[in-house]
Amino acid sequence: MHRFETASKNRVFLFEQRGNQGLIRFLCSPDDPRLVCALDDDYPAEEIITLTATRATRGDILYKNELGQAVLRVTPYGNATVYWPGEKIGSAATKTFSADPPLRLLPMGQHAYLKRSQKATALVSAIVGKPIIFETASYVDDMQDKPLLRPQPNRSNSPPLPDGLSDPEQASADDSGLVANPVTADFAVQAAALARAAEAIAHLANDPLIRKKLAKRISTVRIKTGSTPDIALDNDCLTITVTPDNDINGRPSSITIQGFLTNGS
């Protein structure tokens, strides 16, 4: 695991090499305008992006995203050029010393997941200019026939996540002894998919013409579990299917969702 900092804007990203692949996460800064940086006050919402490595000139290694776009170039000496999201010109970056854990999704409680869906509803609705409700499935033991929680916009802030806690709302039990706020990897993957869908819609909405089309076509974004990750648009409901057992590979990426909404739906 490596932490890099850009020389010009003091931006930070994490990079983890896994064989011929790499994982990268662009960390939020206080003035970061990206939607994901306003989406969750308690959990990191920045996307963990999977990259494929190829050899470049001078012994450099070039890491590309699923569209074949260059995201990171690393020299044999460890220096790097990074292409920050939304920017076409690369920025020089150097390693800094930090003991960061491997890139993975943190377990999340149901309450925190619902809170993220409320924030996504508020932010995306404001960007698109019409209500777009992010629906989440509530927890049941068999994870089947899940009722849907329909969040309403909520912009309230929460206290920061205390050190050592994986969920600001610890699992609790009601009078029947059932866990009222389970903390699971399932909710983590679903919350990641929700963030990716919100990020994709917000990115596409930067184009006024596409924004009008999205406003006409989507009223609901629904996250559900299934056997394989999938995206579907039925009437005005965008459904994202995730496989929680596969961590970050169990949900479509924001690029995949963007491609579906522009080309495949």
Short mmCIF file of C-alpha atoms in Angstrom, two decimals:
data_model
loop_
_atom_site.label_atom_id
_atom_site.label_comp_id
_atom_site.label_asym_id
_atom_site.label_seq_id
_atom_site.Cartn_x
_atom_site.Cartn_y
_atom_site.Cartn_z
CA MET A 1 0.00 0.00 0.00
CA HIS A 2 1.37 3.40 -1.01
CA ARG A 3 0.21 6.93 -0.24
CA PHE A 4 0.99 9.62 -2.81
CA GLU A 5 0.65 13.38 -2.65
CA THR A 6 0.54 15.68 -5.66
CA ALA A 7 3.03 18.51 -5.74
CA SER A 8 0.74 21.25 -7.04
CA LYS A 9 -2.58 20.98 -5.18
CA ASN A 10 -1.61 18.85 -2.16
CA ARG A 11 -4.02 16.14 -3.15
CA VAL A 12 -3.64 12.64 -1.74
CA PHE A 13 -4.43 9.24 -3.20
CA LEU A 14 -3.85 5.66 -2.08
CA PHE A 15 -2.51 3.01 -4.43
CA GLU A 16 -2.25 -0.73 -3.89
CA GLN A 17 -0.59 -3.08 -6.36
CA ARG A 18 -2.03 -6.56 -6.77
CA GLY A 19 -0.14 -8.53 -9.41
CA ASN A 20 -0.87 -7.04 -12.84
CA GLN A 21 -3.66 -4.95 -11.37
CA GLY A 22 -3.80 -1.96 -9.10
CA LEU A 23 -6.36 -0.32 -6.84
CA ILE A 24 -6.55 3.44 -6.41
CA ARG A 25 -8.65 5.68 -4.20
CA PHE A 26 -8.61 9.47 -4.62
CA LEU A 27 -9.05 10.86 -1.11
CA CYS A 28 -11.27 13.84 -0.42
CA SER A 29 -9.82 17.15 0.71
CA PRO A 30 -11.67 19.91 2.59
CA ASP A 31 -12.41 21.89 -0.58
CA ASP A 32 -13.00 18.91 -2.88
CA PRO A 33 -16.05 19.61 -5.11
CA ARG A 34 -16.77 15.96 -5.92
CA LEU A 35 -20.17 14.65 -4.90
CA VAL A 36 -18.64 11.67 -3.07
CA CYS A 37 -16.91 14.09 -0.72
CA ALA A 38 -20.28 15.39 0.51
CA LEU A 39 -22.07 12.04 0.49
CA ASP A 40 -21.07 10.58 3.84
CA ASP A 41 -19.83 12.23 7.02
CA ASP A 42 -18.81 9.00 8.75
CA TYR A 43 -17.50 6.58 6.11
CA PRO A 44 -15.16 7.02 3.14
CA ALA A 45 -17.31 7.17 0.01
CA GLU A 46 -14.54 7.64 -2.55
CA GLU A 47 -14.49 4.92 -5.18
CA ILE A 48 -11.88 2.17 -5.08
CA ILE A 49 -11.00 1.91 -8.77
CA THR A 50 -9.54 -1.24 -10.33
CA LEU A 51 -6.71 -0.60 -12.79
CA THR A 52 -4.82 -2.81 -15.26
CA ALA A 53 -1.04 -2.51 -15.56
CA THR A 54 0.87 -2.28 -18.86
CA ARG A 55 4.54 -1.64 -19.59
CA ALA A 56 5.45 1.82 -20.86
CA THR A 57 8.66 3.46 -22.06
CA ARG A 58 11.72 3.89 -19.80
CA GLY A 59 10.56 1.03 -17.61
CA ASP A 60 7.49 2.88 -16.37
CA ILE A 61 4.26 1.06 -15.54
CA LEU A 62 1.03 2.56 -16.84
CA TYR A 63 -2.21 1.80 -15.03
CA LYS A 64 -5.44 2.17 -16.99
CA ASN A 65 -9.11 2.01 -16.05
CA GLU A 66 -11.71 -0.23 -17.66
CA LEU A 67 -12.11 2.19 -20.58
CA GLY A 68 -8.39 2.05 -21.32
CA GLN A 69 -7.81 5.57 -20.03
CA ALA A 70 -4.53 6.31 -18.28
CA VAL A 71 -5.02 6.95 -14.55
CA LEU A 72 -1.54 6.47 -13.07
CA ARG A 73 2.01 6.17 -14.39
CA VAL A 74 4.71 4.97 -11.99
CA THR A 75 8.45 5.22 -12.66
CA PRO A 76 11.03 2.61 -11.56
CA TYR A 77 12.12 5.11 -8.90
CA GLY A 78 8.64 5.26 -7.36
CA ASN A 79 7.57 8.70 -8.59
CA ALA A 80 4.25 8.98 -10.37
CA THR A 81 2.04 10.98 -12.69
CA VAL A 82 -1.64 10.84 -11.78
CA TYR A 83 -4.71 11.87 -13.74
CA TRP A 84 -7.12 13.16 -11.12
CA PRO A 85 -10.85 12.51 -11.75
CA GLY A 86 -12.23 15.09 -14.14
CA GLU A 87 -8.81 16.35 -15.26
CA LYS A 88 -7.07 15.59 -18.55
CA ILE A 89 -3.61 16.83 -17.59
CA GLY A 90 -1.50 14.66 -15.32
CA SER A 91 0.00 15.87 -12.06
CA ALA A 92 3.33 14.83 -10.56
CA ALA A 93 3.04 12.90 -7.32
CA THR A 94 5.51 11.54 -4.78
CA LYS A 95 5.24 8.85 -2.14
CA THR A 96 4.73 9.84 1.48
CA PHE A 97 5.30 7.68 4.51
CA SER A 98 2.09 6.34 6.00
CA ALA A 99 0.84 3.02 7.38
CA ASP A 100 -2.45 2.73 5.52
CA PRO A 101 -4.45 -0.51 5.59
CA PRO A 102 -5.27 -2.42 2.37
CA LEU A 103 -7.97 -0.91 0.19
CA ARG A 104 -11.28 -2.57 0.97
CA LEU A 105 -14.80 -1.64 1.98
CA LEU A 106 -15.38 -1.13 5.69
CA PRO A 107 -18.26 -3.05 7.30
CA MET A 108 -21.28 -0.78 7.63
CA GLY A 109 -24.45 -0.75 9.71
CA GLN A 110 -27.96 -0.46 8.33
CA HIS A 111 -28.48 2.95 9.92
CA ALA A 112 -25.34 4.35 8.28
CA TYR A 113 -26.41 2.85 4.95
CA LEU A 114 -29.83 4.46 5.18
CA LYS A 115 -28.22 7.77 6.11
CA ARG A 116 -26.05 7.63 2.99
CA SER A 117 -29.13 6.96 0.86
CA GLN A 118 -30.82 10.02 2.37
CA LYS A 119 -27.82 12.18 1.53
CA ALA A 120 -27.66 10.78 -2.01
CA THR A 121 -31.36 11.54 -2.47
CA ALA A 122 -30.85 15.16 -1.41
CA LEU A 123 -27.67 15.81 -3.38
CA VAL A 124 -28.59 14.09 -6.64
CA SER A 125 -32.11 15.54 -6.64
CA ALA A 126 -30.64 19.02 -6.30
CA ILE A 127 -28.13 18.42 -9.11
CA VAL A 128 -30.65 16.93 -11.56
CA GLY A 129 -33.41 19.37 -10.61
CA LYS A 130 -36.10 16.81 -9.73
CA PRO A 131 -36.63 14.24 -6.97
CA ILE A 132 -34.60 11.06 -7.46
CA ILE A 133 -35.14 8.69 -4.55
CA PHE A 134 -32.40 6.23 -3.57
CA GLU A 135 -34.13 3.16 -2.16
CA THR A 136 -32.37 0.69 0.12
CA ALA A 137 -33.37 -2.80 1.19
CA SER A 138 -33.92 -3.31 4.92
CA TYR A 139 -32.26 -6.19 6.76
CA VAL A 140 -33.99 -9.55 7.23
CA ASP A 141 -32.32 -12.78 8.30
CA ASP A 142 -32.83 -14.66 5.05
CA MET A 143 -32.07 -11.55 2.91
CA GLN A 144 -35.01 -12.40 0.67
CA ASP A 145 -38.21 -10.48 -0.13
CA LYS A 146 -36.65 -7.39 1.39
CA PRO A 147 -39.02 -4.46 2.05
CA LEU A 148 -37.81 -1.16 0.73
CA LEU A 149 -36.93 1.87 2.82
CA ARG A 150 -37.71 5.08 0.99
CA PRO A 151 -35.44 7.83 2.33
CA GLN A 152 -36.28 11.50 2.23
CA PRO A 153 -33.72 14.28 1.77
CA ASN A 154 -31.73 14.86 4.95
CA ARG A 155 -28.73 17.20 5.13
CA SER A 156 -28.00 16.89 8.85
CA ASN A 157 -24.38 16.44 9.91
CA SER A 158 -23.07 13.71 12.19
CA PRO A 159 -20.07 13.61 14.54
CA PRO A 160 -16.85 12.18 13.07
CA LEU A 161 -16.13 8.47 13.31
CA PRO A 162 -14.24 7.76 16.55
CA ASP A 163 -10.86 6.03 16.32
CA GLY A 164 -11.11 2.26 16.39
CA LEU A 165 -14.80 2.05 15.43
CA SER A 166 -15.96 0.60 12.13
CA ASP A 167 -19.50 1.97 12.52
CA PRO A 168 -20.62 5.10 14.38
CA GLU A 169 -23.89 3.31 15.13
CA GLN A 170 -22.97 0.05 16.83
CA ALA A 171 -25.17 -3.01 16.31
CA SER A 172 -28.01 -3.04 18.82
CA ALA A 173 -30.78 -5.43 19.75
CA ASP A 174 -34.48 -4.81 20.28
CA ASP A 175 -36.67 -6.45 22.95
CA SER A 176 -36.98 -9.61 20.86
CA GLY A 177 -33.20 -10.07 20.80
CA LEU A 178 -32.97 -9.47 17.03
CA VAL A 179 -30.14 -7.26 15.82
CA ALA A 180 -31.69 -3.89 15.02
CA ASN A 181 -28.65 -2.34 13.35
CA PRO A 182 -26.47 -5.15 11.97
CA VAL A 183 -22.96 -4.22 10.86
CA THR A 184 -22.14 -6.32 7.78
CA ALA A 185 -20.14 -6.42 4.57
CA ASP A 186 -23.48 -6.68 2.74
CA PHE A 187 -24.39 -3.11 3.60
CA ALA A 188 -20.87 -1.95 2.75
CA VAL A 189 -21.11 -3.24 -0.84
CA GLN A 190 -24.64 -1.93 -1.26
CA ALA A 191 -23.58 1.47 0.06
CA ALA A 192 -20.63 1.46 -2.35
CA ALA A 193 -23.00 0.72 -5.24
CA LEU A 194 -25.29 3.51 -4.11
CA ALA A 195 -22.35 5.93 -4.08
CA ARG A 196 -21.26 4.79 -7.55
CA ALA A 197 -24.76 5.35 -8.94
CA ALA A 198 -24.99 8.80 -7.35
CA GLU A 199 -21.54 9.67 -8.66
CA ALA A 200 -22.39 8.48 -12.19
CA ILE A 201 -25.64 10.45 -12.36
CA ALA A 202 -24.00 13.60 -10.97
CA HIS A 203 -21.15 13.34 -13.49
CA LEU A 204 -23.49 12.93 -16.45
CA ALA A 205 -25.68 15.78 -15.20
CA ASN A 206 -22.82 18.22 -15.86
CA ASP A 207 -24.08 18.20 -19.44
CA PRO A 208 -27.39 20.18 -19.53
CA LEU A 209 -28.87 18.05 -22.31
CA ILE A 210 -28.05 14.77 -20.54
CA ARG A 211 -29.34 16.24 -17.28
CA LYS A 212 -32.76 16.84 -18.88
CA LYS A 213 -32.81 13.27 -20.19
CA LEU A 214 -31.92 11.86 -16.78
CA ALA A 215 -34.67 13.93 -15.16
CA LYS A 216 -37.22 12.39 -17.53
CA ARG A 217 -35.95 8.82 -17.30
CA ILE A 218 -35.07 8.25 -13.64
CA SER A 219 -37.18 8.78 -10.53
CA THR A 220 -35.83 5.98 -8.36
CA VAL A 221 -32.47 4.28 -7.85
CA ARG A 222 -32.81 0.87 -6.21
CA ILE A 223 -29.96 -1.22 -4.80
CA LYS A 224 -30.53 -4.96 -4.41
CA THR A 225 -28.51 -8.15 -4.00
CA GLY A 226 -28.25 -10.89 -6.63
CA SER A 227 -26.04 -13.59 -8.11
CA THR A 228 -24.05 -11.23 -10.38
CA PRO A 229 -23.53 -7.46 -10.51
CA ASP A 230 -25.99 -5.91 -12.95
CA ILE A 231 -27.65 -2.67 -14.05
CA ALA A 232 -31.20 -2.34 -15.36
CA LEU A 233 -33.61 0.49 -16.14
CA ASP A 234 -37.28 -0.48 -15.93
CA ASN A 235 -39.70 2.37 -16.53
CA ASP A 236 -38.23 5.11 -14.31
CA CYS A 237 -36.38 2.84 -11.85
CA LEU A 238 -32.63 2.35 -12.16
CA THR A 239 -31.77 -0.94 -10.42
CA ILE A 240 -28.22 -1.77 -9.38
CA THR A 241 -27.63 -5.41 -8.43
CA VAL A 242 -24.66 -6.29 -6.21
CA THR A 243 -22.99 -9.46 -4.90
CA PRO A 244 -21.81 -8.60 -1.38
CA ASP A 245 -19.44 -11.59 -1.08
CA ASN A 246 -17.17 -10.07 -3.75
CA ASP A 247 -16.32 -6.82 -1.95
CA ILE A 248 -15.48 -4.06 -4.49
CA ASN A 249 -15.89 -6.50 -7.39
CA GLY A 250 -19.45 -7.12 -6.29
CA ARG A 251 -20.77 -3.80 -7.57
CA PRO A 252 -20.66 -1.99 -10.92
CA SER A 253 -18.18 0.86 -11.15
CA SER A 254 -19.25 4.45 -11.72
CA ILE A 255 -17.80 4.27 -15.24
CA THR A 256 -19.88 1.17 -15.98
CA ILE A 257 -23.04 2.89 -14.75
CA GLN A 258 -22.25 5.99 -16.81
CA GLY A 259 -21.78 3.84 -19.89
CA PHE A 260 -25.08 2.06 -19.29
CA LEU A 261 -27.00 5.32 -18.93
CA THR A 262 -25.47 6.88 -22.05
CA ASN A 263 -25.18 3.85 -24.34
CA GLY A 264 -26.76 0.72 -22.98
CA SER A 265 -30.13 1.70 -21.58
#
